[in-house]
Amino acid sequence: MERNQVLVPQAELDRQREFETAIREMFSRREAHPVACVDTFGCQQNVADGEKLMGMLRACGFTLTDKPADADLVILNTCAVREHAEDRVFGNLGALTHAKKENPEMVICLCGCMAQEPRVSERIRKSYPLVNLVFGPHALWRFPELLWQVYESRKRVFSVEDEHGTIAEGIPVVRERGVKAWVSIMYGCNNFCSYCIVPYVRGRERSRDPRCVLQEVRELVESGYKDITLLGQNVNSYGNDLEMDYDFADLLAEIDRIPGEYRIRFMSSHPKDATRKLFDTMAASTHVARQLHLPFQSGNDRILKEMNRRYTRQQYLDLINYAKSVMPGLVLTSDVIIGFPGETEEEAMDTVSLVDEVGFDALFTFIYSPRPGTKAAEMPDPATRQEKQKWFDRLLEVQNARSAALHEQYIGKTVRVLVDGESDDPDYPLASRTDGNRLVRIKGGPELLGQFVDVKITASNTWALYGER
Ligand code: SAM
Ligand code: SF4
Ligand code: F3S
């Protein structure tokens, strides 16, 4: 796909800003003070999309609330990655359509990854007549126009066509207040892991221009954000589609030269594209956190092949050993799937043994969930839910013991943390994060929020560290 077909033309973007003005003026003529609620499910990529939706809504004249019942317009920004995520959305949709019977003027929108699945958009079309607007991630940048159509035509609007995918710059954003910010550096995925729905709903990989990314990070640092996460489904393939010799390590090195007191993180990385150059760049940087989220999914080579992951257990181990050798103290996290179709107990135990061997600081663990339309959903899956649950529990047991032991090693040490929130624990009222993104609950008052401080770790458990200044 040619680059100029991927970039949304400026004139089109300007047109969307005009729709925002038109909607704002419409409300002003009606002397209405509309309120909107964006309810986001799923990964950070979706959270970043939710911030753009809020930015566009504000430009349309809405104030924002986080209570759907108080809103004139509710957006469910959905996730399709597992069945459970979809079930939650349908549950919410049921409640909302009920609320709309009380308040018939309420506008209900469904967007995000589920909306891009034909199976879901058809179900909404047939069974949820009170939903006004349905659009997938490809149409996000056209939200003002779609919303205008809803208000103008009073008809239901669907924008869910399958596409390669585009890049739209300059969409207004409302960010969470505080010190953390998300920056998408690329969109889509080309990997087609056999269990995963993401490539079908997010389109092909496309990288933002490095100058736009650098400008955004610079502005964030200047406005006081201190913990910035670069996002992409596989940041390690950043730049492959740019018409220049430039990769993710080059981008990180350039970002690192931006002056200021801040941390840079990134997620996710795919082991097949992680390079020694990347780890060397991280090790030589000032601002890049010594933290790596490198999903391995399975510790068994046959399952990895069936998953279409394109690396072996040994290659994965070699990679992280290299990363640890250039970054001592590296904090390592990962994603794992138990119960892939056809997986045997022995194969699942290979995953458990890899977890034991590596000693991850934390793990995001999932039981396989069939996604209609993916290759794995067609594969025979003889193991029962109970068997898979048993393997999963074994995995958690090993990981929890590992996390607890790793956390215990911090006791007595002094670590630098960024205080990023308040906690509900009266003895440790503040929440903070180490460079490696470990949660540290600390004593102290709200004046510390947003600051980097040194704390001595005094206690720990499986999930958190506890400390004092
Ligand atoms: N692109 C990232 C990567 O490859 O690491 C993550 C994508 S996905 C949003 C996050 C995690 O969900 C995956 O790493 C995988 O462990 C899990 N996942 C994806 N599809 C799944 C499925 N069908 N069933 C269970 N877990 C799944
Ligand atoms: Fe899904 Fe694999 Fe792409 Fe990650 S790399 S989004 S797991 S297909
Ligand atoms: Fe879910 Fe879409 Fe993210 S499927 S995990 S919200 S990319």
Short mmCIF file of C-alpha atoms and ligand atoms in Angstrom, two decimals:
data_model
loop_
_atom_site.label_atom_id
_atom_site.label_comp_id
_atom_site.label_asym_id
_atom_site.label_seq_id
_atom_site.Cartn_x
_atom_site.Cartn_y
_atom_site.Cartn_z
CA MET A 1 0.00 0.00 0.00
CA GLU A 2 1.39 3.41 -0.98
CA ARG A 3 2.09 5.77 1.88
CA ASN A 4 -0.10 8.50 0.39
CA GLN A 5 -3.05 6.09 0.44
CA VAL A 6 -2.47 5.42 4.14
CA LEU A 7 -2.31 9.04 5.30
CA VAL A 8 -5.71 10.72 5.62
CA PRO A 9 -5.46 13.94 3.55
CA GLN A 10 -5.38 17.22 5.46
CA ALA A 11 -8.53 18.43 3.70
CA GLU A 12 -10.44 15.40 5.04
CA LEU A 13 -9.16 16.04 8.55
CA ASP A 14 -10.14 19.71 8.31
CA ARG A 15 -13.60 18.65 7.19
CA GLN A 16 -14.00 16.62 10.41
CA ARG A 17 -13.14 19.71 12.46
CA GLU A 18 -15.90 21.53 10.55
CA PHE A 19 -18.39 18.84 11.59
CA GLU A 20 -17.31 19.40 15.19
CA THR A 21 -18.09 23.10 14.79
CA ALA A 22 -21.44 22.32 13.18
CA ILE A 23 -22.46 20.01 16.05
CA ARG A 24 -21.32 22.56 18.63
CA GLU A 25 -23.37 25.28 16.91
CA MET A 26 -26.39 23.01 16.69
CA PHE A 27 -26.31 22.48 20.48
CA SER A 28 -25.74 26.14 21.08
CA ARG A 29 -28.80 27.06 18.97
CA ARG A 30 -30.84 24.61 21.01
CA GLU A 31 -29.30 26.02 24.21
CA ALA A 32 -28.43 22.44 25.09
CA HIS A 33 -25.52 21.44 27.34
CA PRO A 34 -24.88 17.88 26.22
CA VAL A 35 -22.99 15.38 28.35
CA ALA A 36 -21.10 12.36 27.00
CA CYS A 37 -19.62 9.22 28.52
CA VAL A 38 -16.91 7.10 26.88
CA ASP A 39 -16.68 3.63 28.38
CA THR A 40 -13.50 1.93 27.19
CA PHE A 41 -12.76 -1.82 27.35
CA GLY A 42 -9.58 -3.58 26.28
CA CYS A 43 -5.97 -2.65 25.82
CA GLN A 44 -4.02 0.63 26.02
CA GLN A 45 -4.48 1.10 22.30
CA ASN A 46 -8.20 1.34 22.96
CA VAL A 47 -7.60 3.67 25.90
CA ALA A 48 -5.65 5.93 23.52
CA ASP A 49 -8.55 5.76 21.03
CA GLY A 50 -10.94 6.62 23.87
CA GLU A 51 -8.87 9.77 24.58
CA LYS A 52 -9.31 10.81 20.94
CA LEU A 53 -13.06 10.18 21.13
CA MET A 54 -13.22 12.38 24.23
CA GLY A 55 -11.17 15.04 22.43
CA MET A 56 -13.59 15.05 19.49
CA LEU A 57 -16.61 15.04 21.80
CA ARG A 58 -15.31 18.04 23.67
CA ALA A 59 -14.73 19.81 20.36
CA CYS A 60 -18.37 19.01 19.53
CA GLY A 61 -19.46 20.87 22.67
CA PHE A 62 -19.95 17.96 25.07
CA THR A 63 -18.83 17.90 28.66
CA LEU A 64 -17.62 14.52 29.85
CA THR A 65 -18.80 12.27 32.62
CA ASP A 66 -17.85 8.76 33.63
CA LYS A 67 -21.42 7.88 34.60
CA PRO A 68 -23.41 6.50 31.64
CA ALA A 69 -26.72 7.20 33.42
CA ASP A 70 -25.94 10.95 33.47
CA ALA A 71 -25.06 11.13 29.78
CA ASP A 72 -26.97 12.20 26.66
CA LEU A 73 -24.52 10.24 24.55
CA VAL A 74 -22.79 7.01 25.58
CA ILE A 75 -19.99 5.37 23.64
CA LEU A 76 -18.98 1.78 24.33
CA ASN A 77 -15.41 1.54 23.03
CA THR A 78 -15.11 -2.22 22.82
CA CYS A 79 -12.55 -5.05 22.80
CA ALA A 80 -12.85 -8.34 20.90
CA VAL A 81 -9.78 -10.19 22.11
CA ARG A 82 -11.58 -12.79 24.25
CA GLU A 83 -15.15 -13.95 24.56
CA HIS A 84 -15.37 -12.61 28.10
CA ALA A 85 -14.60 -9.07 26.84
CA GLU A 86 -17.44 -9.33 24.32
CA ASP A 87 -19.88 -10.71 26.89
CA ARG A 88 -19.22 -7.74 29.16
CA VAL A 89 -20.02 -5.33 26.34
CA PHE A 90 -23.30 -7.07 25.47
CA GLY A 91 -24.18 -6.96 29.19
CA ASN A 92 -23.56 -3.20 29.24
CA LEU A 93 -25.47 -2.70 26.03
CA GLY A 94 -28.50 -4.46 27.54
CA ALA A 95 -28.43 -2.10 30.54
CA LEU A 96 -28.03 0.94 28.28
CA THR A 97 -30.91 0.11 26.00
CA HIS A 98 -32.99 -0.22 29.17
CA ALA A 99 -31.86 3.27 30.27
CA LYS A 100 -32.74 4.61 26.83
CA LYS A 101 -36.34 3.53 27.27
CA GLU A 102 -36.43 6.02 30.19
CA ASN A 103 -34.56 8.69 28.21
CA PRO A 104 -35.43 8.23 24.50
CA GLU A 105 -33.18 11.13 23.42
CA MET A 106 -30.06 9.27 24.58
CA VAL A 107 -27.64 8.43 21.74
CA ILE A 108 -25.90 5.05 22.03
CA CYS A 109 -22.70 4.36 20.05
CA LEU A 110 -20.71 1.17 19.81
CA CYS A 111 -17.18 1.42 18.44
CA GLY A 112 -13.80 -0.28 18.80
CA CYS A 113 -12.67 -3.74 17.84
CA MET A 114 -15.98 -5.60 18.29
CA ALA A 115 -17.73 -3.16 15.97
CA GLN A 116 -15.34 -4.16 13.18
CA GLU A 117 -16.44 -7.82 13.38
CA PRO A 118 -19.24 -8.47 10.84
CA ARG A 119 -20.75 -11.05 13.21
CA VAL A 120 -21.14 -8.37 15.89
CA SER A 121 -22.33 -5.50 13.68
CA GLU A 122 -25.01 -7.80 12.22
CA ARG A 123 -26.16 -8.78 15.69
CA ILE A 124 -26.42 -5.09 16.67
CA ARG A 125 -28.30 -4.31 13.46
CA LYS A 126 -30.85 -7.06 14.09
CA SER A 127 -31.18 -7.32 17.86
CA TYR A 128 -30.26 -3.91 19.30
CA PRO A 129 -32.40 -1.38 17.42
CA LEU A 130 -31.80 1.32 20.03
CA VAL A 131 -28.09 1.59 19.15
CA ASN A 132 -27.70 4.69 16.97
CA LEU A 133 -24.13 4.52 15.72
CA VAL A 134 -21.72 1.63 15.09
CA PHE A 135 -18.19 2.23 13.77
CA GLY A 136 -14.94 0.28 13.79
CA PRO A 137 -11.39 1.49 14.51
CA HIS A 138 -10.93 2.37 10.82
CA ALA A 139 -13.65 5.01 11.02
CA LEU A 140 -12.55 6.57 14.32
CA TRP A 141 -11.16 9.70 12.65
CA ARG A 142 -14.53 10.26 10.94
CA PHE A 143 -16.48 10.21 14.21
CA PRO A 144 -17.60 13.91 13.99
CA GLU A 145 -19.10 13.31 10.56
CA LEU A 146 -20.82 10.09 11.65
CA LEU A 147 -22.24 11.78 14.72
CA TRP A 148 -23.50 14.66 12.58
CA GLN A 149 -25.29 12.11 10.39
CA VAL A 150 -26.94 10.61 13.47
CA TYR A 151 -28.27 14.00 14.60
CA GLU A 152 -29.20 15.11 11.08
CA SER A 153 -30.84 12.00 9.71
CA ARG A 154 -32.18 10.52 12.94
CA LYS A 155 -31.40 7.18 11.31
CA ARG A 156 -29.04 4.48 12.50
CA VAL A 157 -25.52 4.88 11.09
CA PHE A 158 -23.10 1.97 10.49
CA SER A 159 -19.49 2.47 9.34
CA VAL A 160 -17.86 -0.94 9.60
CA GLU A 161 -16.29 -1.67 6.19
CA ASP A 162 -13.16 -3.80 6.17
CA GLU A 163 -10.09 -1.72 5.25
CA HIS A 164 -6.31 -1.78 5.07
CA GLY A 165 -6.35 1.07 7.60
CA THR A 166 -5.20 4.67 7.67
CA ILE A 167 -3.24 7.15 9.77
CA ALA A 168 -5.00 10.34 10.85
CA GLU A 169 -2.91 13.02 12.56
CA GLY A 170 -4.10 16.02 14.54
CA ILE A 171 -7.22 14.54 16.16
CA PRO A 172 -7.95 16.44 19.41
CA VAL A 173 -7.22 14.43 22.56
CA VAL A 174 -8.41 14.59 26.16
CA ARG A 175 -5.79 12.88 28.29
CA GLU A 176 -6.19 11.47 31.73
CA ARG A 177 -4.92 14.07 34.16
CA GLY A 178 -1.74 13.11 35.93
CA VAL A 179 1.69 12.01 34.87
CA LYS A 180 1.02 9.08 32.53
CA ALA A 181 0.37 9.38 28.82
CA TRP A 182 -0.05 7.01 25.89
CA VAL A 183 1.34 7.63 22.43
CA SER A 184 0.39 5.33 19.56
CA ILE A 185 3.38 5.04 17.25
CA MET A 186 1.79 2.56 14.88
CA TYR A 187 -1.54 0.88 14.19
CA GLY A 188 -2.64 -2.56 13.03
CA CYS A 189 -0.87 -5.90 12.94
CA ASN A 190 0.51 -8.14 10.18
CA ASN A 191 1.31 -11.17 12.27
CA PHE A 192 -1.88 -13.21 12.22
CA CYS A 193 -1.07 -15.30 15.27
CA SER A 194 -3.56 -18.09 14.70
CA TYR A 195 -5.62 -17.43 17.87
CA CYS A 196 -5.85 -13.65 17.54
CA ILE A 197 -8.61 -11.41 16.20
CA VAL A 198 -6.61 -8.15 16.30
CA PRO A 199 -5.27 -8.19 12.68
CA TYR A 200 -8.83 -8.70 11.39
CA VAL A 201 -10.22 -5.72 13.27
CA ARG A 202 -7.28 -3.31 13.28
CA GLY A 203 -6.03 -3.71 9.72
CA ARG A 204 -2.44 -3.86 8.45
CA GLU A 205 0.62 -2.39 10.14
CA ARG A 206 1.23 1.27 9.50
CA SER A 207 3.76 3.48 11.27
CA ARG A 208 3.29 7.14 12.11
CA ASP A 209 5.90 9.53 10.77
CA PRO A 210 8.72 9.72 13.35
CA ARG A 211 8.54 13.53 13.25
CA CYS A 212 4.91 13.42 14.42
CA VAL A 213 5.77 10.98 17.23
CA LEU A 214 8.74 13.09 18.35
CA GLN A 215 6.65 16.24 18.33
CA GLU A 216 3.92 14.59 20.43
CA VAL A 217 6.40 13.24 23.00
CA ARG A 218 8.14 16.62 23.18
CA GLU A 219 4.82 18.36 23.88
CA LEU A 220 3.92 15.81 26.54
CA VAL A 221 7.24 16.23 28.34
CA GLU A 222 6.90 20.02 28.16
CA SER A 223 3.42 19.85 29.67
CA GLY A 224 4.62 17.76 32.61
CA TYR A 225 3.89 14.14 31.66
CA LYS A 226 6.56 11.94 33.19
CA ASP A 227 5.67 8.37 32.29
CA ILE A 228 5.06 8.00 28.58
CA THR A 229 4.23 4.66 26.95
CA LEU A 230 4.70 4.15 23.22
CA LEU A 231 2.00 1.87 21.85
CA GLY A 232 1.67 -0.58 18.99
CA GLN A 233 0.63 -4.21 18.63
CA ASN A 234 4.22 -4.97 17.71
CA VAL A 235 6.42 -1.91 18.14
CA ASN A 236 9.44 -3.92 16.99
CA SER A 237 8.20 -3.75 13.42
CA TYR A 238 7.86 0.04 13.59
CA GLY A 239 9.25 1.61 10.43
CA ASN A 240 8.96 -1.46 8.16
CA ASP A 241 6.38 0.40 6.07
CA LEU A 242 8.12 3.80 6.10
CA GLU A 243 9.93 4.72 2.94
CA MET A 244 13.18 5.23 4.86
CA ASP A 245 15.82 3.22 6.66
CA TYR A 246 14.51 3.78 10.18
CA ASP A 247 13.46 1.34 12.88
CA PHE A 248 12.06 1.30 16.41
CA ALA A 249 15.52 1.50 18.01
CA ASP A 250 16.21 4.65 15.94
CA LEU A 251 12.96 6.17 17.16
CA LEU A 252 13.75 5.35 20.81
CA ALA A 253 17.23 6.86 20.50
CA GLU A 254 15.78 10.08 19.08
CA ILE A 255 13.09 10.31 21.75
CA ASP A 256 15.72 9.76 24.41
CA ARG A 257 17.47 12.96 23.32
CA ILE A 258 14.43 15.07 24.30
CA PRO A 259 15.53 16.89 27.47
CA GLY A 260 13.55 16.59 30.71
CA GLU A 261 12.75 14.34 33.66
CA TYR A 262 10.58 11.55 32.28
CA ARG A 263 10.44 7.83 31.53
CA ILE A 264 9.69 6.13 28.25
CA ARG A 265 8.12 2.67 28.07
CA PHE A 266 6.71 0.73 25.16
CA MET A 267 4.37 -2.18 24.45
CA SER A 268 3.97 -4.69 22.97
CA SER A 269 7.05 -6.29 21.51
CA HIS A 270 7.07 -9.40 19.38
CA PRO A 271 10.03 -11.70 20.04
CA LYS A 272 10.43 -12.51 16.35
CA ASP A 273 11.31 -8.86 15.62
CA ALA A 274 13.16 -7.92 18.82
CA THR A 275 16.76 -7.06 17.96
CA ARG A 276 20.02 -6.76 19.87
CA LYS A 277 20.18 -3.22 18.49
CA LEU A 278 16.97 -2.44 20.39
CA PHE A 279 18.33 -3.78 23.68
CA ASP A 280 21.66 -1.97 23.17
CA THR A 281 19.75 1.26 22.51
CA MET A 282 17.67 0.79 25.66
CA ALA A 283 20.81 0.09 27.70
CA ALA A 284 22.54 3.24 26.39
CA SER A 285 19.53 5.51 26.96
CA THR A 286 18.78 7.90 29.80
CA HIS A 287 14.99 7.89 29.69
CA VAL A 288 13.97 4.44 28.49
CA ALA A 289 12.80 2.34 31.47
CA ARG A 290 14.71 -0.89 32.07
CA GLN A 291 11.53 -2.81 31.55
CA LEU A 292 10.49 -5.17 28.80
CA HIS A 293 7.08 -6.63 28.08
CA LEU A 294 7.91 -9.48 25.72
CA PRO A 295 4.99 -11.91 25.29
CA PHE A 296 6.07 -15.50 24.70
CA GLN A 297 2.56 -17.12 24.75
CA SER A 298 3.84 -20.71 25.04
CA GLY A 299 6.98 -22.55 26.13
CA ASN A 300 6.42 -25.44 23.74
CA ASP A 301 7.81 -25.37 20.19
CA ARG A 302 4.95 -27.32 18.59
CA ILE A 303 2.36 -24.98 20.10
CA LEU A 304 4.42 -21.91 19.13
CA LYS A 305 4.41 -23.17 15.55
CA GLU A 306 0.66 -23.81 15.61
CA MET A 307 0.23 -20.31 17.02
CA ASN A 308 2.24 -18.95 14.07
CA ARG A 309 4.57 -17.09 16.44
CA ARG A 310 7.71 -17.73 14.35
CA TYR A 311 10.27 -18.23 17.15
CA THR A 312 11.24 -21.17 19.35
CA ARG A 313 11.53 -21.50 23.10
CA GLN A 314 15.33 -21.39 22.79
CA GLN A 315 15.30 -18.29 20.61
CA TYR A 316 13.10 -16.58 23.17
CA LEU A 317 15.43 -17.55 26.01
CA ASP A 318 18.47 -16.34 24.05
CA LEU A 319 16.80 -12.98 23.48
CA ILE A 320 15.97 -12.33 27.10
CA ASN A 321 19.36 -13.54 28.24
CA TYR A 322 20.95 -11.00 25.94
CA ALA A 323 18.59 -8.25 27.15
CA LYS A 324 19.38 -9.07 30.79
CA SER A 325 23.12 -9.14 30.07
CA VAL A 326 23.09 -5.56 28.73
CA MET A 327 20.52 -4.32 31.27
CA PRO A 328 21.20 -5.84 34.69
CA GLY A 329 18.09 -5.62 36.87
CA LEU A 330 15.82 -5.57 33.81
CA VAL A 331 12.16 -5.99 34.81
CA LEU A 332 10.58 -8.56 32.54
CA THR A 333 6.88 -9.24 31.97
CA SER A 334 5.00 -11.35 29.46
CA ASP A 335 1.67 -12.68 28.15
CA VAL A 336 0.82 -16.38 28.18
CA ILE A 337 -2.01 -18.47 26.78
CA ILE A 338 -2.93 -21.81 28.33
CA GLY A 339 -5.15 -24.32 26.55
CA PHE A 340 -4.50 -23.52 22.89
CA PRO A 341 -6.46 -26.05 20.72
CA GLY A 342 -4.80 -29.46 20.85
CA GLU A 343 -2.40 -28.52 23.66
CA THR A 344 -1.63 -31.47 25.92
CA GLU A 345 -0.85 -31.37 29.62
CA GLU A 346 2.81 -32.01 28.86
CA GLU A 347 2.93 -29.09 26.43
CA ALA A 348 1.20 -26.81 28.92
CA MET A 349 3.78 -27.84 31.52
CA ASP A 350 6.51 -26.66 29.09
CA THR A 351 4.97 -23.20 29.47
CA VAL A 352 4.98 -23.58 33.25
CA SER A 353 8.62 -24.67 33.20
CA LEU A 354 9.62 -21.68 31.06
CA VAL A 355 7.93 -19.38 33.57
CA ASP A 356 9.83 -21.06 36.37
CA GLU A 357 13.10 -20.90 34.45
CA VAL A 358 12.87 -17.21 33.49
CA GLY A 359 11.39 -15.72 36.67
CA PHE A 360 9.17 -12.99 35.20
CA ASP A 361 8.40 -10.02 37.43
CA ALA A 362 4.76 -10.32 36.41
CA LEU A 363 2.69 -12.26 33.92
CA PHE A 364 -0.59 -11.63 32.10
CA THR A 365 -2.15 -15.07 31.91
CA PHE A 366 -5.07 -16.11 29.74
CA ILE A 367 -7.03 -19.27 29.06
CA TYR A 368 -7.45 -19.64 25.31
CA SER A 369 -10.72 -18.21 24.02
CA PRO A 370 -11.83 -19.18 20.49
CA ARG A 371 -12.36 -16.15 18.23
CA PRO A 372 -14.64 -16.88 15.28
CA GLY A 373 -12.87 -16.14 12.01
CA THR A 374 -9.37 -17.01 13.25
CA LYS A 375 -7.49 -20.13 12.18
CA ALA A 376 -7.27 -21.59 15.69
CA ALA A 377 -11.05 -21.42 16.12
CA GLU A 378 -11.28 -24.13 13.42
CA MET A 379 -8.81 -26.49 15.13
CA PRO A 380 -9.95 -29.50 17.19
CA ASP A 381 -9.86 -28.62 20.88
CA PRO A 382 -10.30 -31.83 22.88
CA ALA A 383 -9.08 -30.72 26.34
CA THR A 384 -11.89 -29.89 28.75
CA ARG A 385 -12.29 -26.55 30.49
CA GLN A 386 -11.55 -28.29 33.81
CA GLU A 387 -8.25 -29.68 32.52
CA LYS A 388 -7.22 -26.28 31.17
CA GLN A 389 -8.18 -24.66 34.47
CA LYS A 390 -5.95 -27.15 36.31
CA TRP A 391 -2.95 -26.28 34.09
CA PHE A 392 -3.74 -22.59 34.46
CA ASP A 393 -3.85 -22.85 38.27
CA ARG A 394 -0.49 -24.60 38.21
CA LEU A 395 0.92 -21.75 36.12
CA LEU A 396 -0.42 -19.14 38.55
CA GLU A 397 0.98 -21.02 41.52
CA VAL A 398 4.48 -21.04 39.99
CA GLN A 399 4.29 -17.41 38.88
CA ASN A 400 2.89 -16.13 42.18
CA ALA A 401 5.71 -17.82 44.07
CA ARG A 402 8.21 -16.29 41.63
CA SER A 403 6.70 -12.79 41.93
CA ALA A 404 6.64 -13.00 45.71
CA ALA A 405 10.29 -14.13 45.82
CA LEU A 406 11.40 -11.41 43.37
CA HIS A 407 9.53 -8.77 45.35
CA GLU A 408 11.09 -9.95 48.60
CA GLN A 409 14.53 -9.24 47.18
CA TYR A 410 13.66 -5.53 47.12
CA ILE A 411 13.27 -5.34 50.92
CA GLY A 412 15.92 -3.05 52.41
CA LYS A 413 16.78 -1.52 49.04
CA THR A 414 16.17 2.09 48.04
CA VAL A 415 14.43 2.60 44.70
CA ARG A 416 13.42 5.67 42.73
CA VAL A 417 9.68 5.81 42.09
CA LEU A 418 7.26 8.12 40.34
CA VAL A 419 4.24 8.84 42.56
CA ASP A 420 1.29 8.46 40.22
CA GLY A 421 -1.86 8.00 42.27
CA GLU A 422 -3.61 7.60 45.57
CA SER A 423 -4.45 4.22 47.06
CA ASP A 424 -7.26 3.02 49.29
CA ASP A 425 -4.84 1.61 51.87
CA PRO A 426 -4.87 4.08 54.82
CA ASP A 427 -1.40 2.93 55.95
CA TYR A 428 0.10 3.47 52.50
CA PRO A 429 -2.02 6.20 50.90
CA LEU A 430 0.06 6.71 47.76
CA ALA A 431 0.70 4.51 44.74
CA SER A 432 3.93 4.78 42.81
CA ARG A 433 5.88 2.92 40.14
CA THR A 434 9.52 1.95 39.91
CA ASP A 435 11.47 2.40 36.72
CA GLY A 436 10.52 -1.21 35.98
CA ASN A 437 6.82 -0.42 36.52
CA ARG A 438 6.54 -2.36 39.80
CA LEU A 439 3.79 -1.03 42.05
CA VAL A 440 5.07 0.48 45.32
CA ARG A 441 2.57 1.60 47.93
CA ILE A 442 4.11 4.36 50.03
CA LYS A 443 3.44 6.58 53.01
CA GLY A 444 3.10 10.32 52.40
CA GLY A 445 0.72 13.09 51.41
CA PRO A 446 -0.81 14.16 48.11
CA GLU A 447 1.87 16.87 47.66
CA LEU A 448 4.13 14.07 46.38
CA LEU A 449 1.83 13.25 43.43
CA GLY A 450 3.65 13.57 40.13
CA GLN A 451 7.11 13.57 41.70
CA PHE A 452 10.04 11.22 41.48
CA VAL A 453 11.14 10.23 45.00
CA ASP A 454 13.54 7.72 46.58
CA VAL A 455 11.86 5.18 48.83
CA LYS A 456 13.17 2.40 51.01
CA ILE A 457 11.29 -0.86 50.54
CA THR A 458 10.12 -2.23 53.88
CA ALA A 459 7.67 -5.02 52.93
CA SER A 460 6.29 -6.88 49.93
CA ASN A 461 3.79 -9.48 48.73
CA THR A 462 2.97 -11.16 45.40
CA TRP A 463 1.47 -8.04 43.85
CA ALA A 464 3.16 -5.02 45.39
CA LEU A 465 6.04 -3.51 47.32
CA TYR A 466 5.63 -1.23 50.33
CA GLY A 467 7.97 1.59 51.22
CA GLU A 468 8.80 4.83 52.97
CA ARG A 469 10.71 7.90 51.86
N1 SAM B 1 0.17 -7.57 20.09
C1 SAM B 1 0.49 -7.98 21.39
C2 SAM B 1 1.43 -9.16 21.28
O1 SAM B 1 1.48 -9.84 20.30
O2 SAM B 1 2.09 -9.37 22.26
C3 SAM B 1 -0.70 -8.30 22.26
C4 SAM B 1 -2.00 -8.46 21.68
S1 SAM B 1 -3.36 -8.99 22.60
C5 SAM B 1 -4.20 -7.52 22.69
C6 SAM B 1 -2.87 -9.23 24.26
C7 SAM B 1 -2.76 -10.66 24.66
O3 SAM B 1 -4.01 -11.29 24.62
C8 SAM B 1 -1.90 -11.53 23.76
O4 SAM B 1 -0.54 -11.36 23.99
C9 SAM B 1 -2.38 -12.91 24.11
O5 SAM B 1 -1.67 -13.43 25.19
C10 SAM B 1 -3.82 -12.68 24.52
N2 SAM B 1 -4.76 -13.23 23.53
C11 SAM B 1 -4.93 -12.84 22.26
N3 SAM B 1 -5.87 -13.60 21.67
C12 SAM B 1 -6.32 -14.48 22.60
C13 SAM B 1 -7.28 -15.53 22.59
N4 SAM B 1 -7.95 -15.84 21.51
N5 SAM B 1 -7.47 -16.22 23.75
C14 SAM B 1 -6.78 -15.92 24.86
N6 SAM B 1 -5.86 -14.95 24.91
C15 SAM B 1 -5.62 -14.24 23.80
FE1 SF4 B 2 -2.43 -10.62 17.92
FE2 SF4 B 2 -0.13 -11.75 17.31
FE3 SF4 B 2 -0.73 -9.37 16.30
FE4 SF4 B 2 -0.17 -9.59 18.89
S1 SF4 B 2 1.23 -10.00 17.20
S2 SF4 B 2 -1.87 -8.48 17.97
S3 SF4 B 2 -1.02 -11.59 19.38
S4 SF4 B 2 -1.75 -11.30 15.87
FE1 F3S B 3 -8.97 -5.67 22.48
FE2 F3S B 3 -8.74 -4.42 20.20
FE3 F3S B 3 -6.95 -4.06 22.09
S1 F3S B 3 -9.33 -6.51 20.47
S2 F3S B 3 -6.97 -5.96 23.21
S3 F3S B 3 -9.06 -3.51 22.20
S4 F3S B 3 -6.59 -4.06 19.89
#
